[in-house]
Amino acid sequence: MEKNKEIVLSGIRPTGFLHLGNYFGALKNWARMQYEYECYFFIADWHSLTTHADTSELSLITRRLVAELIGGGLDPEKCTIYAQSDIPEIPELYLYLNMLAYKGELEKTVTFKEKARRQPDNINAGLLTYPVLQAADILIHRCHYVPVGKDQEQHIEMTRNFAERFNHRYGDVFPVPKAFSYGKDLVKILSLDGSGKMSKSEQQMNTVYLNDDDELIRKKIMKARTDQGPTEPNSTKPEYIQGLFTLLGLVSSQEVLTKFENDFNLCQIRYGDMKKQLADDLIRFIAPIRNKAAVLQNDPAEIDRILTMGAEKARKSAESTLVEVRKALGFRHL
Ligand code: ADP
Ligand code: TRP
């Protein structure tokens, strides 16, 4: 690995199959950044315990995710890929950061409130301190940029606050990291019914997974919510229509996008045609990713090798940060 490159880190929870939101919100940027930065990408298996207590499939999903990430463009020789639970240095940093995080700010976090609403019988302390563990993930490599989707913006803002508090109180150990996207805005891919974002745990027919076969992709897109079309020229698009245009902009040609934009503005849009085109382009886009992931999934020894190599590199970086952290805190008793 080259010296003096800025450091990038991001993670994803092993709670299901990867979908278009994960790809365009995160993985696409990761795949490009690995050539420009020193990159760490990891499977946040500890984080998944906050909402998914059943661990019987955790290892399986973690390993499948590694295959999907590589199918989607990560190169394990260019970036460091590991499982969070293989890095015991993270919980020590998490402990220190917990003393710098206040109950009030944790309770105000949007993701906490949302998850607490969804699982009222399991509002565990891990859920409350989720952003602190995430900050430990990020700060353990003294990272500069965190490529994530729009939904993670607040967590990165909190990480910046914890880093600044630590530096202010104990001395400058951490760079203050920033959320990152190559486009000018962080991306949000909407669910196909237009209600909220595509998500691993949302309604399966409204989310397109990188593992879906051609037929299923077509079926999902053709069932996506539309309406009669606009009646006034140059109308504002409803969110569910904008969501389809966003996908078209990501996987179709500029020509195709312009054609349907013009049709919409002239009130001549035929959503059936647009969805057919979108399905064709999505199928062309997803098939090679799915196929590459499938090949790797059939090679468990290679996944072992990737995770072992990744954990070794990540622990080296994590250990050297912890040395500085302990020094700053004054924990050098032995
Ligand atoms: P999910 O919400 O599906 O469980 P994660 O929370 O594990 O996915 O998110 C992993 C990455 O994918 C994060 O960087 C997140 O910002 C991004 N992401 C997830 N869903 C979307 C979406 N619908 N649009 C844009 N980015 C997304
Ligand atoms: N909270 C992130 C999500 O739900 C996953 C995650 C855990 C993460 N630790 C991280 C993302 C560190 C970026 C950096 O998507």
Short mmCIF file of C-alpha atoms and ligand atoms in Angstrom, two decimals:
data_model
loop_
_atom_site.label_atom_id
_atom_site.label_comp_id
_atom_site.label_asym_id
_atom_site.label_seq_id
_atom_site.Cartn_x
_atom_site.Cartn_y
_atom_site.Cartn_z
CA MET A 1 0.00 0.00 0.00
CA GLU A 2 1.31 3.43 -0.91
CA LYS A 3 2.25 5.79 1.86
CA ASN A 4 0.56 9.11 2.58
CA LYS A 5 -2.65 8.33 0.81
CA GLU A 6 -5.73 9.65 2.56
CA ILE A 7 -7.75 6.98 4.33
CA VAL A 8 -11.25 5.86 3.42
CA LEU A 9 -13.54 3.57 5.36
CA SER A 10 -17.08 2.33 5.00
CA GLY A 11 -19.19 -0.54 6.22
CA ILE A 12 -22.36 -2.42 5.58
CA ARG A 13 -24.50 -4.56 7.88
CA PRO A 14 -24.97 -8.25 7.09
CA THR A 15 -28.74 -8.13 7.26
CA GLY A 16 -29.70 -9.33 3.77
CA PHE A 17 -28.83 -9.22 0.10
CA LEU A 18 -27.27 -6.11 -1.42
CA HIS A 19 -29.69 -3.94 -3.36
CA LEU A 20 -29.57 -0.99 -5.73
CA GLY A 21 -29.55 1.49 -2.83
CA ASN A 22 -26.44 -0.12 -1.38
CA TYR A 23 -24.84 -0.17 -4.79
CA PHE A 24 -25.48 3.42 -5.83
CA GLY A 25 -25.36 4.87 -2.33
CA ALA A 26 -22.17 3.12 -1.32
CA LEU A 27 -20.50 0.36 -3.33
CA LYS A 28 -20.15 2.28 -6.59
CA ASN A 29 -18.13 4.97 -4.83
CA TRP A 30 -16.11 2.35 -2.91
CA ALA A 31 -15.11 0.58 -6.12
CA ARG A 32 -13.76 3.82 -7.53
CA MET A 33 -12.10 5.03 -4.35
CA GLN A 34 -10.00 1.87 -3.94
CA TYR A 35 -7.80 3.09 -6.80
CA GLU A 36 -7.32 6.56 -5.31
CA TYR A 37 -7.13 6.08 -1.52
CA GLU A 38 -6.08 3.65 1.16
CA CYS A 39 -9.44 1.94 1.64
CA TYR A 40 -10.99 -0.17 4.39
CA PHE A 41 -14.38 -1.76 3.73
CA PHE A 42 -15.98 -4.02 6.28
CA ILE A 43 -19.02 -6.07 7.20
CA ALA A 44 -20.59 -4.53 10.32
CA ASP A 45 -21.67 -7.78 11.97
CA TRP A 46 -21.67 -6.36 15.52
CA HIS A 47 -23.98 -3.58 14.37
CA SER A 48 -26.44 -6.10 12.98
CA LEU A 49 -27.00 -7.45 16.53
CA THR A 50 -28.80 -4.22 17.47
CA THR A 51 -31.72 -5.20 15.25
CA HIS A 52 -31.12 -8.83 14.27
CA ALA A 53 -30.53 -10.83 17.45
CA ASP A 54 -30.64 -14.20 15.68
CA THR A 55 -27.06 -15.03 14.68
CA SER A 56 -27.74 -18.38 13.04
CA GLU A 57 -27.25 -16.94 9.52
CA LEU A 58 -24.77 -14.21 10.38
CA SER A 59 -21.69 -15.99 9.11
CA LEU A 60 -23.42 -17.12 5.95
CA ILE A 61 -24.67 -13.61 5.14
CA THR A 62 -21.31 -12.05 6.00
CA ARG A 63 -19.51 -14.34 3.58
CA ARG A 64 -22.16 -13.84 0.91
CA LEU A 65 -21.78 -10.09 1.30
CA VAL A 66 -18.05 -10.35 0.72
CA ALA A 67 -18.80 -12.17 -2.55
CA GLU A 68 -21.39 -9.55 -3.51
CA LEU A 69 -19.06 -6.64 -2.74
CA ILE A 70 -16.40 -8.17 -4.94
CA GLY A 71 -19.01 -8.94 -7.61
CA GLY A 72 -19.93 -5.25 -7.46
CA GLY A 73 -16.37 -4.10 -8.10
CA LEU A 74 -14.19 -4.30 -4.96
CA ASP A 75 -10.75 -5.78 -5.52
CA PRO A 76 -9.37 -7.47 -2.37
CA GLU A 77 -5.84 -6.83 -3.59
CA LYS A 78 -6.52 -3.09 -3.82
CA CYS A 79 -8.57 -2.50 -0.67
CA THR A 80 -8.83 -4.08 2.76
CA ILE A 81 -12.01 -6.12 3.28
CA TYR A 82 -12.77 -7.55 6.74
CA ALA A 83 -15.44 -8.47 9.25
CA GLN A 84 -15.86 -6.00 12.13
CA SER A 85 -15.93 -8.82 14.69
CA ASP A 86 -12.39 -9.82 13.70
CA ILE A 87 -11.03 -6.51 15.02
CA PRO A 88 -11.01 -6.56 18.85
CA GLU A 89 -9.44 -3.07 18.95
CA ILE A 90 -12.77 -1.53 17.89
CA PRO A 91 -14.64 -2.19 21.18
CA GLU A 92 -11.88 -0.60 23.23
CA LEU A 93 -12.18 2.62 21.24
CA TYR A 94 -15.97 2.31 21.46
CA LEU A 95 -15.65 2.27 25.26
CA TYR A 96 -13.63 5.51 25.31
CA LEU A 97 -15.96 7.23 22.85
CA ASN A 98 -18.99 6.22 24.91
CA MET A 99 -17.77 8.57 27.64
CA LEU A 100 -17.86 11.43 25.11
CA ALA A 101 -21.36 10.70 23.80
CA TYR A 102 -24.38 12.15 25.59
CA LYS A 103 -27.66 10.39 26.17
CA GLY A 104 -29.60 13.36 24.81
CA GLU A 105 -27.85 13.46 21.44
CA LEU A 106 -28.06 9.67 21.06
CA GLU A 107 -31.79 9.71 21.78
CA LYS A 108 -32.30 12.42 19.15
CA THR A 109 -30.62 10.42 16.37
CA VAL A 110 -33.09 9.84 13.53
CA THR A 111 -32.07 6.19 12.96
CA PHE A 112 -32.43 5.45 16.69
CA LYS A 113 -35.93 6.92 16.82
CA GLU A 114 -36.93 5.02 13.70
CA LYS A 115 -35.59 1.69 14.93
CA ALA A 116 -37.03 2.21 18.42
CA ARG A 117 -40.43 2.78 16.80
CA ARG A 118 -40.06 -0.43 14.78
CA GLN A 119 -38.93 -2.63 17.67
CA PRO A 120 -40.56 -1.14 20.78
CA ASP A 121 -39.91 -4.34 22.75
CA ASN A 122 -36.19 -4.30 22.09
CA ILE A 123 -34.86 -0.78 22.56
CA ASN A 124 -31.50 -2.07 23.70
CA ALA A 125 -28.49 0.01 24.75
CA GLY A 126 -26.63 -1.16 21.63
CA LEU A 127 -29.27 0.51 19.51
CA LEU A 128 -28.86 3.74 21.45
CA THR A 129 -25.07 3.71 21.14
CA TYR A 130 -25.06 2.47 17.54
CA PRO A 131 -23.53 5.76 16.30
CA VAL A 132 -20.74 5.46 18.88
CA LEU A 133 -19.76 2.01 17.60
CA GLN A 134 -19.90 3.41 14.07
CA ALA A 135 -17.63 6.27 15.14
CA ALA A 136 -15.19 3.71 16.57
CA ASP A 137 -15.24 1.84 13.22
CA ILE A 138 -14.32 5.04 11.44
CA LEU A 139 -11.84 6.54 13.88
CA ILE A 140 -9.94 3.29 14.52
CA HIS A 141 -8.19 3.80 11.15
CA ARG A 142 -7.92 7.59 11.57
CA CYS A 143 -9.98 7.83 8.45
CA HIS A 144 -10.57 10.97 6.31
CA TYR A 145 -13.54 10.07 4.09
CA VAL A 146 -16.58 7.88 4.59
CA PRO A 147 -18.48 7.02 1.40
CA VAL A 148 -22.10 6.41 2.44
CA GLY A 149 -25.65 7.11 1.30
CA LYS A 150 -27.71 10.06 2.46
CA ASP A 151 -29.30 8.07 5.33
CA GLN A 152 -25.91 7.89 7.09
CA GLU A 153 -25.14 11.61 7.02
CA GLN A 154 -26.16 12.19 10.63
CA HIS A 155 -23.98 9.33 11.89
CA ILE A 156 -20.96 10.86 10.18
CA GLU A 157 -21.80 14.24 11.69
CA MET A 158 -21.87 12.58 15.13
CA THR A 159 -18.53 10.89 14.44
CA ARG A 160 -17.09 14.32 13.64
CA ASN A 161 -18.37 15.61 16.97
CA PHE A 162 -16.90 12.70 18.93
CA ALA A 163 -13.55 13.09 17.16
CA GLU A 164 -13.48 16.81 17.91
CA ARG A 165 -14.38 16.24 21.55
CA PHE A 166 -11.66 13.64 21.94
CA ASN A 167 -9.04 15.84 20.26
CA HIS A 168 -10.09 18.83 22.33
CA ARG A 169 -9.97 16.98 25.62
CA TYR A 170 -7.02 14.62 25.17
CA GLY A 171 -4.93 15.95 22.28
CA ASP A 172 -5.01 15.70 18.52
CA VAL A 173 -5.28 12.03 17.62
CA PHE A 174 -8.04 11.90 15.01
CA PRO A 175 -8.55 13.60 11.66
CA VAL A 176 -12.17 14.81 11.53
CA PRO A 177 -13.74 12.59 8.83
CA LYS A 178 -16.20 13.67 6.15
CA ALA A 179 -19.06 11.89 4.38
CA PHE A 180 -18.14 11.40 0.74
CA SER A 181 -19.74 10.90 -2.64
CA TYR A 182 -18.30 11.50 -6.11
CA GLY A 183 -21.53 13.19 -7.21
CA LYS A 184 -22.37 16.53 -5.67
CA ASP A 185 -24.98 15.02 -3.34
CA LEU A 186 -25.23 11.85 -1.33
CA VAL A 187 -27.50 9.40 -3.15
CA LYS A 188 -30.88 8.09 -2.05
CA ILE A 189 -32.56 5.30 -4.00
CA LEU A 190 -36.28 5.19 -3.35
CA SER A 191 -38.34 2.08 -2.84
CA LEU A 192 -40.34 1.13 -5.98
CA ASP A 193 -43.63 2.12 -4.37
CA GLY A 194 -42.16 5.52 -3.60
CA SER A 195 -42.56 5.11 0.16
CA GLY A 196 -39.15 5.58 1.72
CA LYS A 197 -35.82 4.14 0.63
CA MET A 198 -34.91 0.76 -0.79
CA SER A 199 -33.69 -1.27 2.11
CA LYS A 200 -32.52 -4.76 2.98
CA SER A 201 -35.31 -5.12 5.49
CA GLU A 202 -38.14 -3.43 3.57
CA GLN A 203 -40.80 -5.00 1.36
CA GLN A 204 -38.94 -7.35 -0.96
CA MET A 205 -40.96 -6.59 -4.10
CA ASN A 206 -40.15 -2.88 -3.80
CA THR A 207 -36.40 -3.39 -3.60
CA VAL A 208 -34.24 -4.64 -6.47
CA TYR A 209 -31.44 -6.89 -5.20
CA LEU A 210 -28.16 -7.50 -7.00
CA ASN A 211 -29.00 -11.19 -6.58
CA ASP A 212 -32.39 -11.00 -8.39
CA ASP A 213 -32.62 -12.98 -11.62
CA ASP A 214 -33.62 -11.29 -14.89
CA GLU A 215 -37.27 -12.32 -14.66
CA LEU A 216 -37.66 -11.05 -11.12
CA ILE A 217 -36.03 -7.71 -11.96
CA ARG A 218 -38.47 -7.26 -14.83
CA LYS A 219 -41.44 -8.21 -12.67
CA LYS A 220 -40.49 -5.76 -9.93
CA ILE A 221 -39.93 -2.86 -12.31
CA MET A 222 -43.15 -3.49 -14.25
CA LYS A 223 -45.06 -3.46 -10.92
CA ALA A 224 -43.46 -0.21 -9.74
CA ARG A 225 -45.93 2.49 -8.81
CA THR A 226 -46.89 4.99 -11.54
CA ASP A 227 -50.02 7.01 -12.35
CA GLN A 228 -51.93 8.43 -15.34
CA GLY A 229 -49.07 10.81 -16.15
CA PRO A 230 -48.93 14.59 -15.75
CA THR A 231 -51.71 16.80 -17.10
CA GLU A 232 -49.78 20.10 -17.01
CA PRO A 233 -46.58 20.54 -19.07
CA ASN A 234 -43.35 20.70 -17.03
CA SER A 235 -45.01 19.49 -13.81
CA THR A 236 -43.02 18.54 -10.74
CA LYS A 237 -42.62 14.76 -10.57
CA PRO A 238 -44.21 12.90 -7.66
CA GLU A 239 -41.58 11.12 -5.54
CA TYR A 240 -42.39 7.63 -6.83
CA ILE A 241 -41.97 8.83 -10.45
CA GLN A 242 -38.78 10.70 -9.61
CA GLY A 243 -37.46 7.44 -8.13
CA LEU A 244 -37.85 5.69 -11.50
CA PHE A 245 -36.18 8.59 -13.30
CA THR A 246 -33.29 8.43 -10.83
CA LEU A 247 -32.75 4.76 -11.70
CA LEU A 248 -33.02 5.51 -15.42
CA GLY A 249 -30.37 8.20 -14.97
CA LEU A 250 -28.06 5.67 -13.32
CA VAL A 251 -28.35 2.68 -15.66
CA SER A 252 -29.68 3.96 -19.01
CA SER A 253 -28.03 6.11 -21.66
CA GLN A 254 -28.30 9.89 -21.66
CA GLU A 255 -30.40 9.65 -24.83
CA VAL A 256 -32.96 7.39 -23.19
CA LEU A 257 -33.17 9.61 -20.13
CA THR A 258 -33.63 12.76 -22.22
CA LYS A 259 -36.34 11.12 -24.31
CA PHE A 260 -38.42 10.16 -21.27
CA GLU A 261 -37.77 13.52 -19.56
CA ASN A 262 -39.08 15.28 -22.68
CA ASP A 263 -42.08 12.96 -22.91
CA PHE A 264 -42.88 13.72 -19.28
CA ASN A 265 -42.58 17.47 -19.76
CA LEU A 266 -44.86 17.32 -22.82
CA CYS A 267 -47.40 15.12 -20.98
CA GLN A 268 -46.79 12.33 -23.50
CA ILE A 269 -45.09 9.86 -21.22
CA ARG A 270 -45.98 6.18 -21.46
CA TYR A 271 -44.85 4.68 -18.20
CA GLY A 272 -45.21 1.12 -19.54
CA ASP A 273 -42.57 1.86 -22.20
CA MET A 274 -40.35 3.62 -19.71
CA LYS A 275 -40.49 0.70 -17.27
CA LYS A 276 -39.76 -1.79 -20.03
CA GLN A 277 -36.67 0.17 -21.01
CA LEU A 278 -35.61 0.52 -17.37
CA ALA A 279 -36.02 -3.23 -16.80
CA ASP A 280 -33.87 -4.03 -19.87
CA ASP A 281 -31.14 -1.66 -18.77
CA LEU A 282 -31.20 -2.86 -15.16
CA ILE A 283 -30.96 -6.48 -16.24
CA ARG A 284 -27.94 -5.66 -18.39
CA PHE A 285 -26.40 -3.82 -15.46
CA ILE A 286 -27.05 -6.40 -12.72
CA ALA A 287 -26.34 -9.71 -14.54
CA PRO A 288 -22.52 -9.46 -14.56
CA ILE A 289 -22.43 -8.44 -10.87
CA ARG A 290 -24.68 -11.35 -9.89
CA ASN A 291 -22.65 -13.81 -11.95
CA LYS A 292 -19.30 -12.71 -10.53
CA ALA A 293 -20.64 -12.91 -6.97
CA ALA A 294 -21.97 -16.43 -7.62
CA VAL A 295 -18.57 -17.67 -8.80
CA LEU A 296 -16.88 -16.39 -5.63
CA GLN A 297 -19.60 -17.75 -3.38
CA ASN A 298 -18.75 -21.19 -4.68
CA ASP A 299 -15.17 -20.77 -3.50
CA PRO A 300 -15.28 -20.63 0.32
CA ALA A 301 -11.49 -21.00 0.62
CA GLU A 302 -11.01 -17.80 -1.37
CA ILE A 303 -13.49 -15.95 0.89
CA ASP A 304 -11.53 -17.22 3.93
CA ARG A 305 -8.31 -15.97 2.40
CA ILE A 306 -9.76 -12.53 1.68
CA LEU A 307 -11.19 -12.15 5.20
CA THR A 308 -7.98 -13.35 6.88
CA MET A 309 -5.78 -11.04 4.83
CA GLY A 310 -8.19 -8.15 5.46
CA ALA A 311 -8.33 -8.71 9.23
CA GLU A 312 -4.53 -8.79 9.46
CA LYS A 313 -4.16 -5.47 7.65
CA ALA A 314 -7.03 -3.85 9.53
CA ARG A 315 -5.71 -4.95 12.93
CA LYS A 316 -2.31 -3.49 12.21
CA SER A 317 -3.83 -0.12 11.47
CA ALA A 318 -6.23 -0.38 14.44
CA GLU A 319 -3.45 -1.29 16.88
CA SER A 320 -1.35 1.67 15.88
CA THR A 321 -4.31 4.03 16.44
CA LEU A 322 -5.00 2.50 19.86
CA VAL A 323 -1.40 3.08 20.92
CA GLU A 324 -1.92 6.80 20.25
CA VAL A 325 -5.33 6.81 21.91
CA ARG A 326 -4.04 5.17 25.09
CA LYS A 327 -1.08 7.51 25.17
CA ALA A 328 -3.37 10.54 24.87
CA LEU A 329 -5.63 9.20 27.64
CA GLY A 330 -2.73 8.36 29.91
CA PHE A 331 -3.34 4.61 30.01
CA ARG A 332 0.23 3.35 30.06
CA HIS A 333 0.30 1.57 33.38
CA LEU A 334 2.26 -1.52 32.39
P1 ADP B 1 -29.99 -1.23 4.54
O1 ADP B 1 -30.59 0.09 4.91
O2 ADP B 1 -30.52 -1.76 3.28
O3 ADP B 1 -29.99 -2.23 5.66
P2 ADP B 1 -27.33 -0.56 5.22
O4 ADP B 1 -27.95 0.22 6.32
O5 ADP B 1 -26.50 -1.73 5.58
O6 ADP B 1 -28.46 -0.98 4.23
O7 ADP B 1 -26.51 0.43 4.30
C1 ADP B 1 -25.27 0.18 3.67
C2 ADP B 1 -24.89 1.34 2.79
O8 ADP B 1 -25.83 1.50 1.74
C3 ADP B 1 -24.87 2.69 3.52
O9 ADP B 1 -23.79 3.47 3.02
C4 ADP B 1 -26.17 3.32 3.14
O10 ADP B 1 -26.09 4.73 3.14
C5 ADP B 1 -26.37 2.81 1.74
N1 ADP B 1 -27.79 2.73 1.42
C6 ADP B 1 -28.69 1.84 1.93
N2 ADP B 1 -29.91 2.02 1.39
C7 ADP B 1 -29.78 3.06 0.52
C8 ADP B 1 -30.67 3.72 -0.38
N3 ADP B 1 -31.93 3.32 -0.50
N4 ADP B 1 -30.20 4.75 -1.12
C9 ADP B 1 -28.90 5.13 -1.02
N5 ADP B 1 -28.01 4.54 -0.22
C10 ADP B 1 -28.42 3.51 0.54
N1 TRP B 2 -24.53 2.26 9.90
C1 TRP B 2 -24.15 1.84 8.58
C2 TRP B 2 -25.41 1.50 7.82
O1 TRP B 2 -26.42 1.16 8.39
C3 TRP B 2 -23.19 0.68 8.58
C4 TRP B 2 -21.90 1.08 9.21
C5 TRP B 2 -21.40 0.62 10.42
C6 TRP B 2 -20.95 2.00 8.71
N2 TRP B 2 -20.21 1.21 10.68
C7 TRP B 2 -19.90 2.06 9.68
C8 TRP B 2 -20.90 2.80 7.57
C9 TRP B 2 -18.79 2.90 9.49
C10 TRP B 2 -19.79 3.64 7.41
C11 TRP B 2 -18.76 3.69 8.35
O2 TRP B 2 -25.37 1.53 6.64
#
